[in-house]
Each structure stands twice: as structure tokens, then as C-alpha cells.
Short mmCIF file of C-alpha atoms and ligand atoms in Angstrom, two decimals:
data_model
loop_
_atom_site.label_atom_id
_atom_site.label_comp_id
_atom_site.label_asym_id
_atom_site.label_seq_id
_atom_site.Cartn_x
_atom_site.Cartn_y
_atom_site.Cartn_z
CA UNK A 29 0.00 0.00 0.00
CA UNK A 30 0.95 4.00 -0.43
CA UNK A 31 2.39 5.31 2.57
CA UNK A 32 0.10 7.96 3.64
CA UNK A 33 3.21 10.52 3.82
CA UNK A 34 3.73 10.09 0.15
CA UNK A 35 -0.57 10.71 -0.64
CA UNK A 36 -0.23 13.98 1.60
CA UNK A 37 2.90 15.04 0.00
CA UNK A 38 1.14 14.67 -3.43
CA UNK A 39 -1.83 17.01 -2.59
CA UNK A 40 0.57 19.71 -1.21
CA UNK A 41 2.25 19.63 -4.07
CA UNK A 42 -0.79 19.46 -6.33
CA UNK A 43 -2.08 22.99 -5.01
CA UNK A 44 1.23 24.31 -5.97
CA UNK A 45 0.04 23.23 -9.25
CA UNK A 46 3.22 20.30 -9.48
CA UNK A 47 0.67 17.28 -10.30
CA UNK A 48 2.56 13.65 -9.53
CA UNK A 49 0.72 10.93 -11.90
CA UNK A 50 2.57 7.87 -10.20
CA UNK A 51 3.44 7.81 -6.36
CA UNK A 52 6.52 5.85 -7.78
CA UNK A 53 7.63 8.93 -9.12
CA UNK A 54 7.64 10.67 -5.79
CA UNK A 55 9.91 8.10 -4.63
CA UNK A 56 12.49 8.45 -7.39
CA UNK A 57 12.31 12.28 -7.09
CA UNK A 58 14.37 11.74 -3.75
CA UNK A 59 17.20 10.33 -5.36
CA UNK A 60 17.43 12.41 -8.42
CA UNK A 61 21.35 13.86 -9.08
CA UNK A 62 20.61 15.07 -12.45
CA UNK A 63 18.22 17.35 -13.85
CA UNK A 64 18.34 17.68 -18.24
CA UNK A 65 16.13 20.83 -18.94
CA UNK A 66 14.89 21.13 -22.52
CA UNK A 67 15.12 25.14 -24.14
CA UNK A 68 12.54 25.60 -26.06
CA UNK A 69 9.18 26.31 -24.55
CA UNK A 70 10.77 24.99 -21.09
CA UNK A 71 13.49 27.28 -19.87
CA UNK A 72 12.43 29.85 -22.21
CA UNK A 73 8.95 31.41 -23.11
CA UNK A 74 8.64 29.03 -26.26
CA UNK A 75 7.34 31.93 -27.60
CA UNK A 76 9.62 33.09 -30.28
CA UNK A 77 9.20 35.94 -32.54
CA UNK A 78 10.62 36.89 -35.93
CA UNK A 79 13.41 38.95 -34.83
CA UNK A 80 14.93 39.52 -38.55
CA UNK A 81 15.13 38.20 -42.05
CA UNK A 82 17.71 37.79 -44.91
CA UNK A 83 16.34 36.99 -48.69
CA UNK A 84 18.63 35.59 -51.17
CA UNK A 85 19.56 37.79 -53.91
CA UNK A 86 16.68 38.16 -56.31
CA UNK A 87 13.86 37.27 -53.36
CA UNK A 88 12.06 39.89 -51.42
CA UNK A 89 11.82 39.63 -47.47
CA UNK A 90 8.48 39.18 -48.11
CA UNK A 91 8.02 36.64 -50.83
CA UNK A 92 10.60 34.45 -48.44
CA UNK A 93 8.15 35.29 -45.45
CA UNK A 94 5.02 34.20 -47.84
CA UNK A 95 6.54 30.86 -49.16
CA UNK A 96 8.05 30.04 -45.34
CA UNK A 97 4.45 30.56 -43.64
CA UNK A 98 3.26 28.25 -46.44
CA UNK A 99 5.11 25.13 -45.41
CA UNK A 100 4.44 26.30 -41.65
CA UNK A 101 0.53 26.47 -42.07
CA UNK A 102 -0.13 23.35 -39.71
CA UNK A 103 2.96 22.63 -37.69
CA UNK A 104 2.67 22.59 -34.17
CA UNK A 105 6.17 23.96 -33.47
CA UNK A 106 6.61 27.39 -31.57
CA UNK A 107 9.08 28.21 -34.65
CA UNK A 108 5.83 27.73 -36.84
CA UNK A 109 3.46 30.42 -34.46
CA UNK A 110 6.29 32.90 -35.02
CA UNK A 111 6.72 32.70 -38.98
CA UNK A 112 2.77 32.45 -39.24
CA UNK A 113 2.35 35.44 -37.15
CA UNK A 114 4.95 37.76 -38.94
CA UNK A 115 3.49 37.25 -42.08
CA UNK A 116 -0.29 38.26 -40.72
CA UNK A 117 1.18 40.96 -38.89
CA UNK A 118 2.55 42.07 -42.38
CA UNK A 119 -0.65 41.77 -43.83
CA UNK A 120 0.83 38.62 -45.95
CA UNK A 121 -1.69 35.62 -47.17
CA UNK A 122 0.42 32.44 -48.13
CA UNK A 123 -0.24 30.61 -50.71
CA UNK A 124 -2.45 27.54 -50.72
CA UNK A 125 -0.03 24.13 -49.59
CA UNK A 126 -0.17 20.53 -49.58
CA UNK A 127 2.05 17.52 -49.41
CA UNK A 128 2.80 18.37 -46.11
CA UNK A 129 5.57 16.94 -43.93
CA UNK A 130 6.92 17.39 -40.41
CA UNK A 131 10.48 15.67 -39.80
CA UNK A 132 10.88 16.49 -35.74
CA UNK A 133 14.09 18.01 -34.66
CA UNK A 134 14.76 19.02 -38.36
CA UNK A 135 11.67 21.24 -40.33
CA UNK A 136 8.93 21.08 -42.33
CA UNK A 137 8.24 20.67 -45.91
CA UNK A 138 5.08 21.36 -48.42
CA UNK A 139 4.27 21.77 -52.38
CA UNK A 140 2.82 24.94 -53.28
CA UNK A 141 2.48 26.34 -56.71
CA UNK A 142 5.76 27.87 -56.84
CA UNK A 143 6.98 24.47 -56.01
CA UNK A 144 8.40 22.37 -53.04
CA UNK A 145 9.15 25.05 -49.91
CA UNK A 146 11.03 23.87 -47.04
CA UNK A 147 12.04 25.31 -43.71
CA UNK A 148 14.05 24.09 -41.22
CA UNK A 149 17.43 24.19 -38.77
CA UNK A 150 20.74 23.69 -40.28
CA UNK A 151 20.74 20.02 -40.32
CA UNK A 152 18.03 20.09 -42.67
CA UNK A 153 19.72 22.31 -45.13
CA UNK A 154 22.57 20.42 -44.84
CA UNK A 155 21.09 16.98 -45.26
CA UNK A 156 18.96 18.36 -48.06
CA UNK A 157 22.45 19.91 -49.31
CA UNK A 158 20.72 23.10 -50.56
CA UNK A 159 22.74 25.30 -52.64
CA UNK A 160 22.71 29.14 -52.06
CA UNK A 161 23.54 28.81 -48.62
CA UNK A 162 26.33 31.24 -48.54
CA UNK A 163 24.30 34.79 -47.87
CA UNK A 164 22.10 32.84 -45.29
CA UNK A 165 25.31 31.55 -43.17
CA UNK A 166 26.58 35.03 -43.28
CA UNK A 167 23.36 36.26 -41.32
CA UNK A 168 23.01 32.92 -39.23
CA UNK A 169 26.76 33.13 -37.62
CA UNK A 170 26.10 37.36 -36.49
CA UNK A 171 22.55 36.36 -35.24
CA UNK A 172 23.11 33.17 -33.54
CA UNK A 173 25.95 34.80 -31.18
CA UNK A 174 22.96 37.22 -30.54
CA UNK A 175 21.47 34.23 -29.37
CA UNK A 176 18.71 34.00 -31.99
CA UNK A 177 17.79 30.87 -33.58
CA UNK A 178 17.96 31.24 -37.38
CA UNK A 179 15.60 29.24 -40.00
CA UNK A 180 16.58 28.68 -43.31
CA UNK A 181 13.75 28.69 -46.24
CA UNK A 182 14.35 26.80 -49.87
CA UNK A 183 12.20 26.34 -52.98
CA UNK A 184 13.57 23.14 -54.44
CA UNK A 185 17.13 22.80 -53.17
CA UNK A 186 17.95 26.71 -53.45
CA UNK A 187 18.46 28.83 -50.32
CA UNK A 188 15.83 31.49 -50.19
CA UNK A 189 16.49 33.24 -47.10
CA UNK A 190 16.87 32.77 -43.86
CA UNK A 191 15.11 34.20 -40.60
CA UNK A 192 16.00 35.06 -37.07
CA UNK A 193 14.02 34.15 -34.26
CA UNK A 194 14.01 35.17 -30.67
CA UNK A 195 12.60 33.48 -27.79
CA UNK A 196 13.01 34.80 -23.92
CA UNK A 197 13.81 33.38 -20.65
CA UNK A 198 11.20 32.83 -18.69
CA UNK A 199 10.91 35.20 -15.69
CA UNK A 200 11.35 32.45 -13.21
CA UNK A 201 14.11 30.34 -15.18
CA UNK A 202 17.59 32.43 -13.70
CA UNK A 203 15.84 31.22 -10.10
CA UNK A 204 14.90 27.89 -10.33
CA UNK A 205 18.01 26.72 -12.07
CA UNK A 206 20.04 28.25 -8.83
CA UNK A 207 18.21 26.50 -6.56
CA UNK A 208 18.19 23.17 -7.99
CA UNK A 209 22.19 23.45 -8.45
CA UNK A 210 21.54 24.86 -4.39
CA UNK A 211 20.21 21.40 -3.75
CA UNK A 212 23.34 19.75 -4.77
CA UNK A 213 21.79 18.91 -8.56
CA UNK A 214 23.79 19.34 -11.45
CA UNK A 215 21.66 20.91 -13.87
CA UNK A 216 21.99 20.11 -17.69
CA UNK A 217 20.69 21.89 -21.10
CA UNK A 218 19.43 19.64 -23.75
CA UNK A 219 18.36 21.17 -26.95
CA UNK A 220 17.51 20.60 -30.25
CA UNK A 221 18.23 24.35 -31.01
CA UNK A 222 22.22 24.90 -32.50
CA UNK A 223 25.18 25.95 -30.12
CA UNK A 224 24.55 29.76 -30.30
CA UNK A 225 20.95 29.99 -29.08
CA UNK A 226 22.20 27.10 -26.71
CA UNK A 227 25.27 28.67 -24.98
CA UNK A 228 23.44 31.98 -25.10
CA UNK A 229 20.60 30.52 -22.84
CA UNK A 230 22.68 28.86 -20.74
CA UNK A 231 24.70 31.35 -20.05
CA UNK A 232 21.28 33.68 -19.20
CA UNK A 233 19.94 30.43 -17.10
CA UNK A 234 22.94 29.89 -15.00
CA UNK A 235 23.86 25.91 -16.51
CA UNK A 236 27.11 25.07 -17.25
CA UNK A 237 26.57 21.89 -18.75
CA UNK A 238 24.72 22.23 -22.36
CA UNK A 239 24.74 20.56 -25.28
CA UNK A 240 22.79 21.80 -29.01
CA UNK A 241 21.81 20.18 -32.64
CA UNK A 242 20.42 17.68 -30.16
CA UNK A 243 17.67 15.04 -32.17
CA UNK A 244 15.03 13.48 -29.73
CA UNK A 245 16.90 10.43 -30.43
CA UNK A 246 19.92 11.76 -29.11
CA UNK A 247 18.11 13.45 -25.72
CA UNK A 248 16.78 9.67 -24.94
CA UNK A 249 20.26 8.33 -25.02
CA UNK A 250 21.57 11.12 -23.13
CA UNK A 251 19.67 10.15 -20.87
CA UNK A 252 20.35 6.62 -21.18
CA UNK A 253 24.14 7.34 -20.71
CA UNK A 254 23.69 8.98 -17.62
CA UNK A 255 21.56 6.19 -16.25
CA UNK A 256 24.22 3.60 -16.88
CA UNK A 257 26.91 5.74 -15.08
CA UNK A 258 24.34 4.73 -12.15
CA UNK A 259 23.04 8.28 -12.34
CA UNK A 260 19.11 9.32 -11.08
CA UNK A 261 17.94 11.55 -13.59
CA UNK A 262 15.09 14.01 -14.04
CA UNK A 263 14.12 15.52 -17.11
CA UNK A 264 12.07 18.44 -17.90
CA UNK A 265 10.34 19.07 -21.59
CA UNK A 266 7.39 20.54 -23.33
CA UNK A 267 7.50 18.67 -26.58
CA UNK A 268 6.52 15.91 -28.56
CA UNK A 269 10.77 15.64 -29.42
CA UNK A 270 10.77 15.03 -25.62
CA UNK A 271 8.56 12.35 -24.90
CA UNK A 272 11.00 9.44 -25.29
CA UNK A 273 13.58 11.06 -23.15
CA UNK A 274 10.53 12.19 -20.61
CA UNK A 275 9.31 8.43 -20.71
CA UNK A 276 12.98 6.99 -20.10
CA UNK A 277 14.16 9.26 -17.30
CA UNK A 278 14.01 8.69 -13.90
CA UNK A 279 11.14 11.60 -13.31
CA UNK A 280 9.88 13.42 -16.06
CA UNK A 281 8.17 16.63 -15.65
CA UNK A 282 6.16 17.64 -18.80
CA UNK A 283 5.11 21.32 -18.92
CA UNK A 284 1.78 21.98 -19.06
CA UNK A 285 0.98 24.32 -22.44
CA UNK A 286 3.02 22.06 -23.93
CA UNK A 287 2.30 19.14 -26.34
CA UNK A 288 -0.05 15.94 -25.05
CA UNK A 289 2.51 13.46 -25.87
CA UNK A 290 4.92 15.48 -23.15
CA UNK A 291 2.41 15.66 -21.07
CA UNK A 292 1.51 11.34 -21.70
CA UNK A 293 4.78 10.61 -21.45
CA UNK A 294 5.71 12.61 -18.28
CA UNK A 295 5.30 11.17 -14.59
CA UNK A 296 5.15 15.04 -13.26
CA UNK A 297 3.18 17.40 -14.58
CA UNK A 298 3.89 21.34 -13.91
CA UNK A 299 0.81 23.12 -14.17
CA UNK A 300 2.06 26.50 -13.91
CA UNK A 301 4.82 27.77 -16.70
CA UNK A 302 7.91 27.61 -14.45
CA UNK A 303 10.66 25.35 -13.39
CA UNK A 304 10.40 26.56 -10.12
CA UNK A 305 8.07 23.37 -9.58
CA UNK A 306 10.91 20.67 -10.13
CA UNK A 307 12.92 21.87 -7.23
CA UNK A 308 9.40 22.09 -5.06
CA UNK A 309 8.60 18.42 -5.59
CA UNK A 310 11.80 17.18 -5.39
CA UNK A 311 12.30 19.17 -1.71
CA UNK A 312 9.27 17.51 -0.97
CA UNK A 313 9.98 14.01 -2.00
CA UNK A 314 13.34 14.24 0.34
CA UNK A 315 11.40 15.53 3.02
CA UNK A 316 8.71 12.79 2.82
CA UNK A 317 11.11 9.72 1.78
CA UNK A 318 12.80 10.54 4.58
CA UNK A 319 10.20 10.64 7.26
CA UNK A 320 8.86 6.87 6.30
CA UNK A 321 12.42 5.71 6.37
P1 ADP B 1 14.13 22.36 -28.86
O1 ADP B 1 14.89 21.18 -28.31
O2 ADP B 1 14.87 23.63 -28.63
O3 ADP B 1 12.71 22.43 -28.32
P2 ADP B 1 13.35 21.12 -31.46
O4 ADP B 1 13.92 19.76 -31.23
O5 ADP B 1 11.87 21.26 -31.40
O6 ADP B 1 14.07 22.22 -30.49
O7 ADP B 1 13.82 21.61 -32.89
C1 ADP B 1 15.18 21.54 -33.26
C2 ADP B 1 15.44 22.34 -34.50
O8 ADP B 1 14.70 21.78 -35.62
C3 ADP B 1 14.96 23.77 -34.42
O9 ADP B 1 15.94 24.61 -33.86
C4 ADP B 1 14.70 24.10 -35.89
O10 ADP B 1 15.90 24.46 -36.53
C5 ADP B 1 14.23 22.80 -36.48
N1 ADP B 1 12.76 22.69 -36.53
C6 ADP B 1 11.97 21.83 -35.86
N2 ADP B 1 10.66 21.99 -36.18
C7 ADP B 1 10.62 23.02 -37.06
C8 ADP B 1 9.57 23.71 -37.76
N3 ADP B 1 8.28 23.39 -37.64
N4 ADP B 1 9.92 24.71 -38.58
C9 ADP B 1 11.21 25.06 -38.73
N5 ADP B 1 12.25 24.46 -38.11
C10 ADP B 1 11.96 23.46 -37.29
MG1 MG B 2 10.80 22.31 -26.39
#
């Protein structure tokens, strides 16, 4: 049977909005060492804006903004929101789109009438090995030591442009990450997002440890790697590219606003925006583990 401790501890914590799906997972929380926080969406706002833009020669920022929002129309990705919303904001209407495909971690792809668009991270571009790509690079390196995350947008396999995005801290991330480290946990940032973005926010957030260009596959066996080292890990995500790592990790807190497979996948669930909740459960499950030992 449940301890009683552990059901009591679970309704404090539930009015503090940190919901605990399995009472196993209250246990674990006691013994956690490692926390792997996810960027987009979970230490920051995950709501990213279109911070600049950079058409090839011969394309208008606009026409590049058009085709991108295209191939967005139906992704789920914050990256997505933001190009949509630039191009209403600019009063733009992209064309009609089908053919649609998501690949996580990388982009997204469609056929319009002009042809095939695709927009995506690096990796894509590379793996796509789109030509053009000279312009865009020039523009990526200066805004991703700003910290922004830059896009890249093709029609066929030529470079179109490229666009900056930029996404905040949240309010509450500085804080929570100093009192987990406070608690003795060494804190890690796992992203999918490239090094810039990902040293940037790390530097912002406090973590030393970070890593960037980071597939869901690749989070998982993190993960995995730390767990045969005899490691207790916690992770901390908001999107479907974090479900396997949230299912495989010790604890896995899924932020609520984020996607339903996070929030399947997780054994915590954090209600309110902030991190501030992984250090309040995992106070609590010490506290609590303790007293029925
Ligand atoms: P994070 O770990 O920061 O939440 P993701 O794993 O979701 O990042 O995405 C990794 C990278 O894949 C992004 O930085 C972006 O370059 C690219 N990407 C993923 N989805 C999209 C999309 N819908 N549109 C454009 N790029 C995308
Ligand atoms: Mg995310």
C-alpha cells in the first residue's frame, strides 16, 4: 500500500500546481542527481518571434516570409506560431499548400504552386544539401551569437532566405536553475536548437553543462548514458521531441501548455509555466522519503 506521507505530499504539491501521476515517481524524485532541462518552450517562453530576415539575392523579405508561412501552415512547433504570425502581422496571405511533412528536430516541408518550400534548422539544409547557402550563413553566424535561432527557407534545393528568431527566458528560469544546483543537482541543457541559441541561454539560465543540434533520439540516449553511469535523472520538456527522453528518465516533468505526448509521457506534470516546480517536488519528496524511512 501508499504510505500515507507520500498521498499527503502529493496534494501539497498538487495545489502548488506540481501534479505527480505515479506515487513511484515521488519516490524516485528523492534520489534524483541530475536534472536535463529542454530550451525551447521549457526554460524559455517558447514563444519566439521573428526577430529579422535575410532573402537571397533576387527574393524579397516578403516573398521568403510568404513561401516560409506556407510550409508552416499546420505545424505545431513554436518556430511555426512565429513565422505564421509575422506574415499576418505584415498583412501577408500564403499561398495555398499541400504535401505536407513534419520531420521532428529538423523542419517542415510542403508543395505549393511555386513548387516544393522547405524550412528548417541547419541540419536540414545540410542533409537536403541546398545550394545558395552562402548569404544565409553570413546572417546565421552574427545572429546566432545574438542568441537567436535562425531558419533557413528553400524552394527546391535553393536557399531562399533565412530568418531570425528570438525566444526569452522565462521570468522564473535564472531562479529555479540556482536552486536546484543549491540542492546539490547538477543541472543540464538539452536542446535541439544549435550551439549559439544554446550557450546563449545557458549562459542567461545559469547551466554550465549544455549541449545543441540535439535530435530526440539523441536526448533519450543522453539520458540513457547517464543512467548507466548509475546516475538518477530528471528531465524536464514541453514537446513531442521530448517524450521518449521524458518516458525513459528517472522523473519526467512535462510542462503543461506544452504538447499531449509530453504531457503522456511525463510522470510530473507542472501546471504553472515555471521550473520553479521541479525543485518544489523534489524538496518535498526528500522531506517525505525521509520521514517513512
Ligand atoms: P528544442 O529542443 O529547442 O525544443 P526542437 O527539437 O523542437 O528544439 O527543434 C530543433 C530544430 O529543428 C529547431 O531549432 C529548428 O531548426 C528545427 N525545426 C523543428 N521543427 C521546425 C519547424 N516546424 N519549422 C522550422 N524548423 C523546425
Ligand atoms: Mg521544447
Amino acid at each position: 500500500a501508499t504510505p500515507i506521507s507520500l498521498v499527503i505530499a502529493s496534494g501539497k504539491l498538487a495545489r502548488r500546481g506540481v501534479v505527480v501521476k505515479e506515487a513511484s515517481a515521488l519516490e524516485s524524485l528523492a534520489k534524483v542527481e541530475v536534472v536535463l532541462l529542454d530550451k525551447t518552450g521549457t526554460l524559455t517562453e517558447g514563444r519566439p518571434c521573428v526577430a529579422g530576415m535575410q532573402p537571397a539575392p533576387g527574393w524579397s523579405a516578403a516573398a521568403v516570409l510568404k513561401l516560409a508561412a506556407a510550409a508552416e501552415a499546420e505545424s505545431p512547433h513554436p518556430y511555426a506560431a512565429a513565422v505564421r504570425e509575422e506574415a499576418r502581422r505584415r498583412g501577408l496571405v500564403p499561398p495555398a499548400a499541400d504535401n505536407r511533412i513534419e520531420w521532428t528536430g529538423y523542419g517542415v516541408a510542403a508543395d505549393c504552386a511555386e513548387g516544393r518550400i522547405a524550412v528548417g534548422g541547419r541540419q536540414l539544409a545540410q542533409q537536403e544539401r541546398w545550394s545558395g547557402m552562402k548569404r544565409a550563413e553570413d546572417f546565421a553566424a552574427i545572429r546566432e551569437a545574438q542568441g537567436e535561432t535562425v531558419l533557413f527557407v528553400a524552394l527546391g534545393r535553393d536557399c531562399i532566405g533565412a530568418l531570425a528568431l528570438g525566444d526569452r527566458l522565462k521570468r522564473e528560469s535564472p531562479e529555479a536553475v540556482q536552486a536546484l544546483r543549491m540542492a546539490g543537482l547538477d543541472v543540464w541543457l538539452a536542446t535541439g536548437d544549435s550551439a549559439g541559441p544554446a550557450a546563449a541561454a545557458a549562459r542567461e539560465a545559469g547551466i554550465v553543462r549544455w549541449k545543441g543540434g540535439m535530435l530526440p533520439e539523441d536526448k533519450l540516449q543522453q539520458i540513457r548514458a547517464l543512467q548507466r553511469q548509475g546516475r538518477v535523472v530528471a528531465m524536464a520538456g514541453d514537446g513531442w521531441n521530448d517524450a521518449p527522453a521524458l518516458a525513459a528518465a528517472d522523473a519526467g516533468f512535462a510542462m503543461a501548455g506544452g504538447t499531449d505526448a509530453a504531457l503522456d509521457a511525463g510522470h510530473v506534470a507542472l501546471l504553472r509555466p515555471s521550473l520553479t516546480g521541479i525543485h518544489g517536488a523534489i524538496a518535498a519528496s526528500r522531506l517525505t522519503m525521509r520521514n517513512i524511512k
